[in-house]
Coordinates of C-alpha atoms and ligand atoms in Angstrom, one line a residue:
X1 CA -38.1 31.1 -36.2
X2 CA -38.9 27.9 -35.4
X3 CA -42.3 26.4 -36.1
X4 CA -42.1 23.1 -35.4
X5 CA -43.2 20.1 -38.5
X6 CA -46.1 20.2 -39.7
X7 CA -47.8 16.9 -41.0
X8 CA -50.1 16.7 -44.2
X9 CA -53.8 15.7 -43.3
X10 CA -52.7 12.1 -44.5
X11 CA -49.8 11.8 -42.0
X12 CA -51.9 12.8 -39.1
X13 CA -54.5 10.5 -40.1
X14 CA -51.9 7.8 -41.0
X15 CA -50.3 8.3 -37.6
X16 CA -53.5 8.6 -35.5
X17 CA -55.3 5.2 -37.0
X18 CA -52.3 3.2 -36.7
X19 CA -51.8 4.1 -33.2
X20 CA -55.8 3.3 -32.8
X21 CA -54.8 0.0 -33.9
X22 CA -52.2 -0.4 -31.9
X23 CA -54.2 0.5 -29.0
X24 CA -57.0 -1.7 -29.5
X25 CA -55.0 -4.8 -29.8
X26 CA -53.8 -4.2 -26.6
X27 CA -57.1 -4.0 -25.5
X28 CA -58.2 -7.5 -27.2
X29 CA -55.6 -9.3 -25.3
X30 CA -56.5 -7.7 -21.8
X31 CA -58.5 -9.4 -19.4
X32 CA -61.8 -8.2 -19.6
X33 CA -64.9 -10.4 -20.5
X34 CA -65.1 -11.7 -24.1
X35 CA -68.5 -10.1 -24.7
X36 CA -67.2 -6.8 -23.6
X37 CA -64.4 -7.0 -25.4
X38 CA -65.8 -5.5 -29.1
X39 CA -67.3 -2.1 -27.1
X40 CA -63.8 -1.8 -25.3
X41 CA -61.8 -2.1 -28.5
X42 CA -63.8 -0.1 -30.5
X43 CA -63.9 2.9 -27.9
X44 CA -60.0 2.7 -27.5
X45 CA -59.4 2.9 -31.3
X46 CA -61.3 6.1 -31.1
X47 CA -60.0 7.7 -28.2
X48 CA -56.6 7.0 -29.5
X49 CA -57.1 8.3 -33.0
X50 CA -58.6 11.7 -31.1
X51 CA -55.9 12.3 -28.8
X52 CA -53.1 11.4 -30.7
X53 CA -54.0 14.5 -33.6
X54 CA -54.6 16.6 -30.5
X55 CA -51.6 16.0 -28.7
X56 CA -50.0 16.6 -32.0
X57 CA -51.5 19.6 -32.7
X58 CA -51.1 20.9 -29.0
X59 CA -47.5 20.2 -29.2
X60 CA -47.3 22.6 -32.4
X61 CA -49.4 25.3 -31.0
X62 CA -47.1 25.3 -27.7
X63 CA -43.9 25.4 -29.5
X64 CA -44.9 28.4 -31.8
X65 CA -44.0 31.5 -30.0
X66 CA -46.6 34.2 -29.5
X67 CA -46.5 36.2 -32.4
X68 CA -47.6 39.3 -30.4
X69 CA -45.1 38.4 -27.7
X70 CA -42.5 39.1 -30.5
X71 CA -40.4 41.7 -30.7
X72 CA -41.6 44.5 -33.5
X73 CA -39.2 44.0 -35.7
X74 CA -40.1 40.0 -36.3
X75 CA -43.5 40.8 -36.1
X76 CA -43.3 43.4 -38.9
X77 CA -40.9 40.5 -40.8
X78 CA -43.5 37.8 -40.0
X79 CA -46.1 40.1 -41.8
X80 CA -44.3 40.8 -44.8
X81 CA -42.9 37.2 -45.3
X82 CA -46.3 35.0 -44.8
X83 CA -48.6 37.6 -43.4
X84 CA -49.6 37.7 -39.6
X85 CA -53.4 37.7 -40.1
X86 CA -53.1 34.1 -42.2
X87 CA -50.3 32.9 -39.8
X88 CA -53.0 33.4 -36.9
X89 CA -55.8 32.4 -38.7
X90 CA -54.0 28.8 -39.6
X91 CA -52.8 28.3 -36.0
X92 CA -56.5 29.0 -34.8
X93 CA -57.8 26.5 -37.2
X94 CA -55.7 23.8 -35.1
X95 CA -57.3 25.1 -31.8
X96 CA -60.2 24.7 -33.6
X97 CA -59.6 21.3 -34.6
X98 CA -58.4 20.2 -31.0
X99 CA -61.7 21.7 -29.2
X100 CA -63.7 19.7 -32.2
X101 CA -61.5 16.5 -32.0
X102 CA -62.2 16.2 -28.2
X103 CA -66.0 16.5 -28.4
X104 CA -66.1 13.9 -31.2
X105 CA -64.0 12.0 -28.7
X106 CA -66.4 12.1 -26.2
X107 CA -69.5 11.8 -28.0
X108 CA -68.6 8.5 -29.3
X109 CA -66.7 7.0 -26.5
X110 CA -70.5 7.4 -25.1
X111 CA -72.2 6.4 -28.0
X112 CA -69.9 3.3 -27.8
X113 CA -70.1 2.3 -24.5
X114 CA -74.5 2.8 -24.6
X115 CA -74.6 0.4 -27.7
X116 CA -74.9 -3.2 -28.7
X117 CA -71.8 -4.9 -29.2
X118 CA -72.4 -5.6 -32.7
X119 CA -73.3 -1.7 -33.6
X120 CA -69.8 -0.6 -32.2
X121 CA -67.5 -1.1 -35.0
X122 CA -69.8 0.8 -37.2
X123 CA -69.8 3.6 -34.6
X124 CA -66.3 3.5 -34.6
X125 CA -65.9 4.0 -38.6
X126 CA -68.4 7.1 -38.4
X127 CA -66.0 8.6 -35.5
X128 CA -62.9 7.9 -38.1
X129 CA -64.9 9.4 -41.0
X130 CA -65.6 12.6 -38.9
X131 CA -61.8 12.7 -37.8
X132 CA -60.9 12.8 -41.3
X133 CA -63.1 15.4 -42.3
X134 CA -62.2 17.7 -39.9
X135 CA -58.4 16.9 -41.2
X136 CA -59.7 17.8 -44.5
X137 CA -61.1 20.9 -43.4
X138 CA -57.9 22.3 -42.2
X139 CA -56.1 21.0 -45.3
X140 CA -55.3 24.7 -46.6
X141 CA -54.1 26.0 -43.2
X142 CA -52.0 23.1 -42.8
X143 CA -50.2 23.5 -46.0
X144 CA -49.9 27.1 -45.2
X145 CA -48.3 26.5 -41.7
X146 CA -45.9 24.3 -43.5
X147 CA -44.9 26.7 -46.4
X148 CA -44.6 29.3 -43.3
X149 CA -42.1 27.0 -41.3
X150 CA -40.2 27.4 -44.6
X151 CA -40.2 30.8 -45.4
X152 CA -39.4 32.0 -41.7
X153 CA -36.7 29.5 -40.9
X154 CA -33.8 32.1 -41.7
X155 CA -35.1 34.7 -40.1
X156 CA -32.2 37.3 -39.0
X157 CA -30.9 36.6 -35.4
X158 CA -30.8 40.3 -34.2
X159 CA -29.8 41.1 -30.8
X160 CA -32.1 43.3 -29.0
X161 CA -30.1 44.3 -26.7
X162 CA -27.5 46.1 -28.8
X163 CA -27.3 49.3 -30.1
X164 CA -28.0 48.9 -33.7
X165 CA -27.2 51.1 -36.8
X166 CA -28.4 50.4 -40.1
X167 CA -26.6 51.2 -43.0
X168 CA -28.0 53.1 -45.9
X169 CA -26.8 54.6 -49.5
X170 CA -26.9 53.4 -53.0
X171 CA -24.8 50.3 -54.3
X172 CA -20.9 50.5 -54.5
X173 CA -20.6 53.6 -52.1
X174 CA -18.7 51.6 -49.7
X175 CA -21.5 49.9 -47.4
X176 CA -19.9 46.7 -47.4
X177 CA -16.6 48.1 -47.0
X178 CA -17.4 50.3 -43.8
X179 CA -19.1 47.5 -42.2
X180 CA -16.0 45.1 -42.5
X181 CA -13.8 47.9 -41.1
X182 CA -16.1 48.4 -38.3
X183 CA -16.9 45.1 -36.7
X184 CA -14.1 42.3 -36.1
X185 CA -15.5 38.7 -37.5
X186 CA -17.4 38.3 -40.9
X187 CA -20.5 39.5 -40.8
X188 CA -23.3 36.8 -40.5
X189 CA -25.6 36.8 -43.1
X190 CA -29.4 36.4 -42.8
X191 CA -32.4 36.0 -45.5
X192 CA -34.3 39.3 -45.6
X193 CA -37.4 39.6 -47.9
X194 CA -36.8 41.2 -51.0
X195 CA -32.9 41.2 -50.6
X196 CA -31.2 38.9 -53.0
X197 CA -28.3 38.4 -51.0
X198 CA -29.7 38.5 -47.5
X199 CA -28.9 41.2 -45.1
X200 CA -25.4 41.2 -43.3
X201 CA -25.1 41.6 -39.7
X202 CA -21.7 42.6 -38.1
X203 CA -21.1 43.0 -34.3
X204 CA -18.6 45.3 -32.3
X205 CA -18.3 46.1 -28.4
X206 CA -16.8 49.6 -27.0
X207 CA -16.5 50.1 -23.4
X208 CA -19.1 47.0 -22.7
X209 CA -21.7 48.2 -24.8
X210 CA -22.7 46.2 -27.5
X211 CA -23.5 47.5 -31.2
X212 CA -24.6 45.8 -33.7
X213 CA -24.2 46.8 -37.8
X214 CA -26.9 45.9 -40.3
X215 CA -26.1 46.4 -44.0
X216 CA -29.4 45.4 -46.2
X217 CA -28.0 45.5 -50.3
X218 CA -31.5 45.9 -52.2
X219 CA -33.4 47.8 -50.1
X220 CA -31.9 50.8 -48.7
X221 CA -29.6 51.3 -51.3
X222 CA -32.6 52.7 -54.2
X223 CA -35.4 54.8 -54.6
X224 CA -38.2 54.8 -52.2
X225 CA -40.6 56.0 -54.7
X226 CA -39.6 53.1 -57.0
X227 CA -40.9 50.5 -54.3
X228 CA -43.6 48.4 -54.1
X229 CA -46.0 48.2 -50.9
X230 CA -44.4 44.9 -49.7
X231 CA -40.8 46.0 -50.4
X232 CA -42.0 49.5 -48.2
X233 CA -43.2 47.2 -45.2
X234 CA -39.8 45.1 -45.5
X235 CA -38.0 48.4 -45.1
X236 CA -40.6 50.0 -42.5
X237 CA -39.1 46.7 -40.4
X238 CA -35.9 47.5 -40.1
X239 CA -37.3 51.1 -38.4
X240 CA -38.3 49.1 -35.5
X241 CA -34.4 48.1 -35.3
X242 CA -32.6 51.2 -36.0
X243 CA -31.5 53.4 -33.3
X244 CA -29.2 55.0 -36.1
X245 CA -28.8 55.2 -39.5
X246 CA -25.4 55.8 -41.1
X247 CA -25.8 57.3 -44.8
X248 CA -23.2 56.6 -47.0
X249 CA -22.1 58.7 -49.6
X250 CA -20.1 58.4 -52.5
X251 CA -18.2 61.4 -53.3
X252 CA -16.3 60.2 -56.2
X253 CA -19.6 59.5 -58.0
X254 CA -17.8 56.5 -59.3
X255 CA -20.2 54.4 -58.5
X256 CA -22.3 56.0 -60.8
X257 CA -24.7 58.3 -58.7
X258 CA -24.2 62.3 -58.8
X259 CA -24.2 63.8 -55.4
X260 CA -27.4 65.3 -56.1
X261 CA -29.5 62.3 -56.3
X262 CA -27.7 60.5 -53.7
X263 CA -29.0 63.8 -51.6
X264 CA -32.1 63.0 -52.9
X265 CA -31.9 59.3 -51.4
X266 CA -31.0 60.4 -48.3
X267 CA -33.9 62.9 -48.3
X268 CA -36.5 59.9 -48.8
X269 CA -35.0 58.1 -46.1
X270 CA -35.2 60.9 -43.7
X271 CA -39.0 61.2 -44.2
X272 CA -39.8 57.4 -44.2
X273 CA -37.6 56.9 -41.0
X274 CA -37.7 58.5 -37.6
X275 CA -34.4 57.9 -36.8
X276 CA -31.5 59.5 -36.6
X277 CA -28.8 60.0 -39.4
X278 CA -25.5 60.2 -39.5
X279 CA -24.2 60.9 -42.9
X280 CA -20.4 59.5 -43.8
X281 CA -19.0 60.6 -46.9
X282 CA -16.7 58.2 -48.3
X283 CA -14.1 57.4 -50.9
X284 CA -12.5 61.1 -50.3
X285 CA -9.3 59.8 -51.7
X286 CA -10.8 59.6 -55.0
X287 CA -11.6 63.5 -54.9
X288 CA -9.2 66.4 -55.9
X289 CA -11.0 69.0 -55.4
X290 CA -11.8 69.4 -51.5
X291 CA -13.7 72.7 -52.1
X292 CA -16.1 71.2 -54.1
X293 CA -17.0 68.8 -51.8
X294 CA -17.1 71.0 -48.8
X295 CA -20.2 72.4 -50.6
X296 CA -21.9 69.2 -49.9
X297 CA -20.7 68.3 -46.6
X298 CA -21.1 71.7 -45.1
X299 CA -25.1 71.1 -45.8
X300 CA -24.9 68.3 -43.4
X301 CA -24.5 68.1 -39.6
X302 CA -21.6 66.4 -37.8
X303 CA -20.8 64.7 -41.4
X304 CA -17.6 62.3 -41.0
X305 CA -15.3 61.9 -44.2
X306 CA -13.6 58.6 -44.5
X307 CA -11.8 56.4 -46.4
X308 CA -13.7 53.0 -45.9
X309 CA -11.3 50.8 -48.0
X310 CA -8.3 51.8 -46.1
X311 CA -9.9 52.5 -42.7
X312 CA -9.1 55.7 -42.8
X313 CA -11.4 57.8 -40.4
X314 CA -13.3 54.3 -39.0
X315 CA -12.0 55.7 -35.8
X316 CA -14.3 58.8 -35.9
X317 CA -17.0 56.9 -37.2
X318 CA -16.9 54.3 -33.8
X319 CA -16.4 57.4 -31.8
X320 CA -19.8 58.4 -33.3
X321 CA -21.7 55.5 -32.9
X322 CA -20.2 55.2 -29.2
X323 CA -21.3 58.7 -28.4
X324 CA -24.6 57.8 -29.6
X325 CA -24.4 54.9 -27.6
X326 CA -24.0 56.9 -24.6
X327 CA -27.9 58.1 -24.3
X328 CA -29.2 54.7 -24.8
X329 CA -29.8 51.9 -22.8
X330 CA -31.6 48.8 -24.0
X331 CA -32.4 46.2 -21.4
X332 CA -34.5 43.8 -23.4
X333 CA -36.9 45.8 -24.8
X334 CA -39.5 44.1 -27.2
X335 CA -42.2 46.7 -28.6
X336 CA -41.0 50.5 -29.0
Ligands
GDP1 N1 -11.1 54.1 -53.7 C1 -12.2 54.3 -52.4 N2 -12.3 53.0 -52.9 C2 -13.8 52.6 -52.1 C3 -13.8 52.8 -50.7 N3 -14.8 52.1 -50.2 C4 -15.1 51.5 -50.6 N4 -14.5 51.4 -52.3 C5 -14.6 50.4 -53.0 O1 -16.0 50.8 -53.5 C6 -16.3 49.4 -54.4 C7 -17.9 49.4 -53.7 O2 -17.6 48.8 -52.1 P1 -18.5 48.1 -51.4 O3 -18.2 48.4 -50.1 O4 -18.8 46.9 -52.0 O5 -20.0 49.0 -51.8 P2 -21.5 48.7 -51.3 O6 -22.2 48.5 -52.7 O7 -22.2 50.3 -50.7 O8 -21.4 47.2 -50.6 C8 -15.5 48.4 -53.6 O9 -14.5 48.1 -54.7 C9 -14.5 49.4 -52.8 O10 -13.3 48.8 -52.8 C10 -12.7 54.4 -50.4 O11 -12.6 54.8 -49.4 N5 -12.0 54.7 -51.7
MG2 MG1 -22.4 45.5 -50.4

């Protein structure tokens, strides 16, 4: 996302006080009686300083999407990357500052109006002191919002109307190859927490239905019991996205993983995800003894045999996906 630029306390104060000065000089040249001017000038400075910061914070709050209105995937994503509670609390601090600044504005404008001319400047200085201290009180929150802005800048762009398949399987089993063969354009790469290369998102359309296929290197390619809590959360965020999981086996075991451990990973993923899984047996070209293979394939319902690198069997995978898509209607779902 999508967070607007966040000022430091110094930047916010600089802007507020320099605008206040300009407003004051306008007041000085206006046609009001000389003895009134001192008070008017100080009043304008207090008003402007408060209003400049209020407007800036209100604009940040307006431009920031309501977290609870975002699709669940993004809520999970934000939670994993920066923490939803912390983000809400920091935004709350801006609200708090706006409310307090508007109170100070009223209070000190009144004070100045009721004061003697010669006291107006010191009342204004007192107001400026309070404004500065408010900005200092929310320093940590501003720092955090700036950090969140940077961390959330490259969130994956997900099409929530497309039927979504997420690819799982050990490294080198052929996940990226399959993704490339199934989709037309080069897959888009987006940041994803705890994946070094980012997730890859490919798109395709069949019979006017949109599909997207997501490959998650570093996440759905290793034993789940090895993951820490944060990684688990990052992975579970995918559950909100996936309508179906493609689990890829490398039947040749040339990737270095035995069929037994590949089945174990499949079982772990089935336990975590409440999502239908389609098993795809890849690299069948490298297997001489097909009988040996059947012993594994027979264990799995609706298994597909492919040679991803040559595009063999891909059309069956697409048919399966489409078959799956037939039962699905997706209209701008946000929370499910
Ligand atoms: N022989 C053979 N090699 C394949 C097949 N599919 C993928 N590969 C190769 O396996 C290696 C790993 O594939 P890749 O798609 O990068 O695996 P990933 O790590 O799961 O994304 C690459 O060298 C591919 O060319 C296949 O069906 N047959
Ligand atoms: Mg890959």
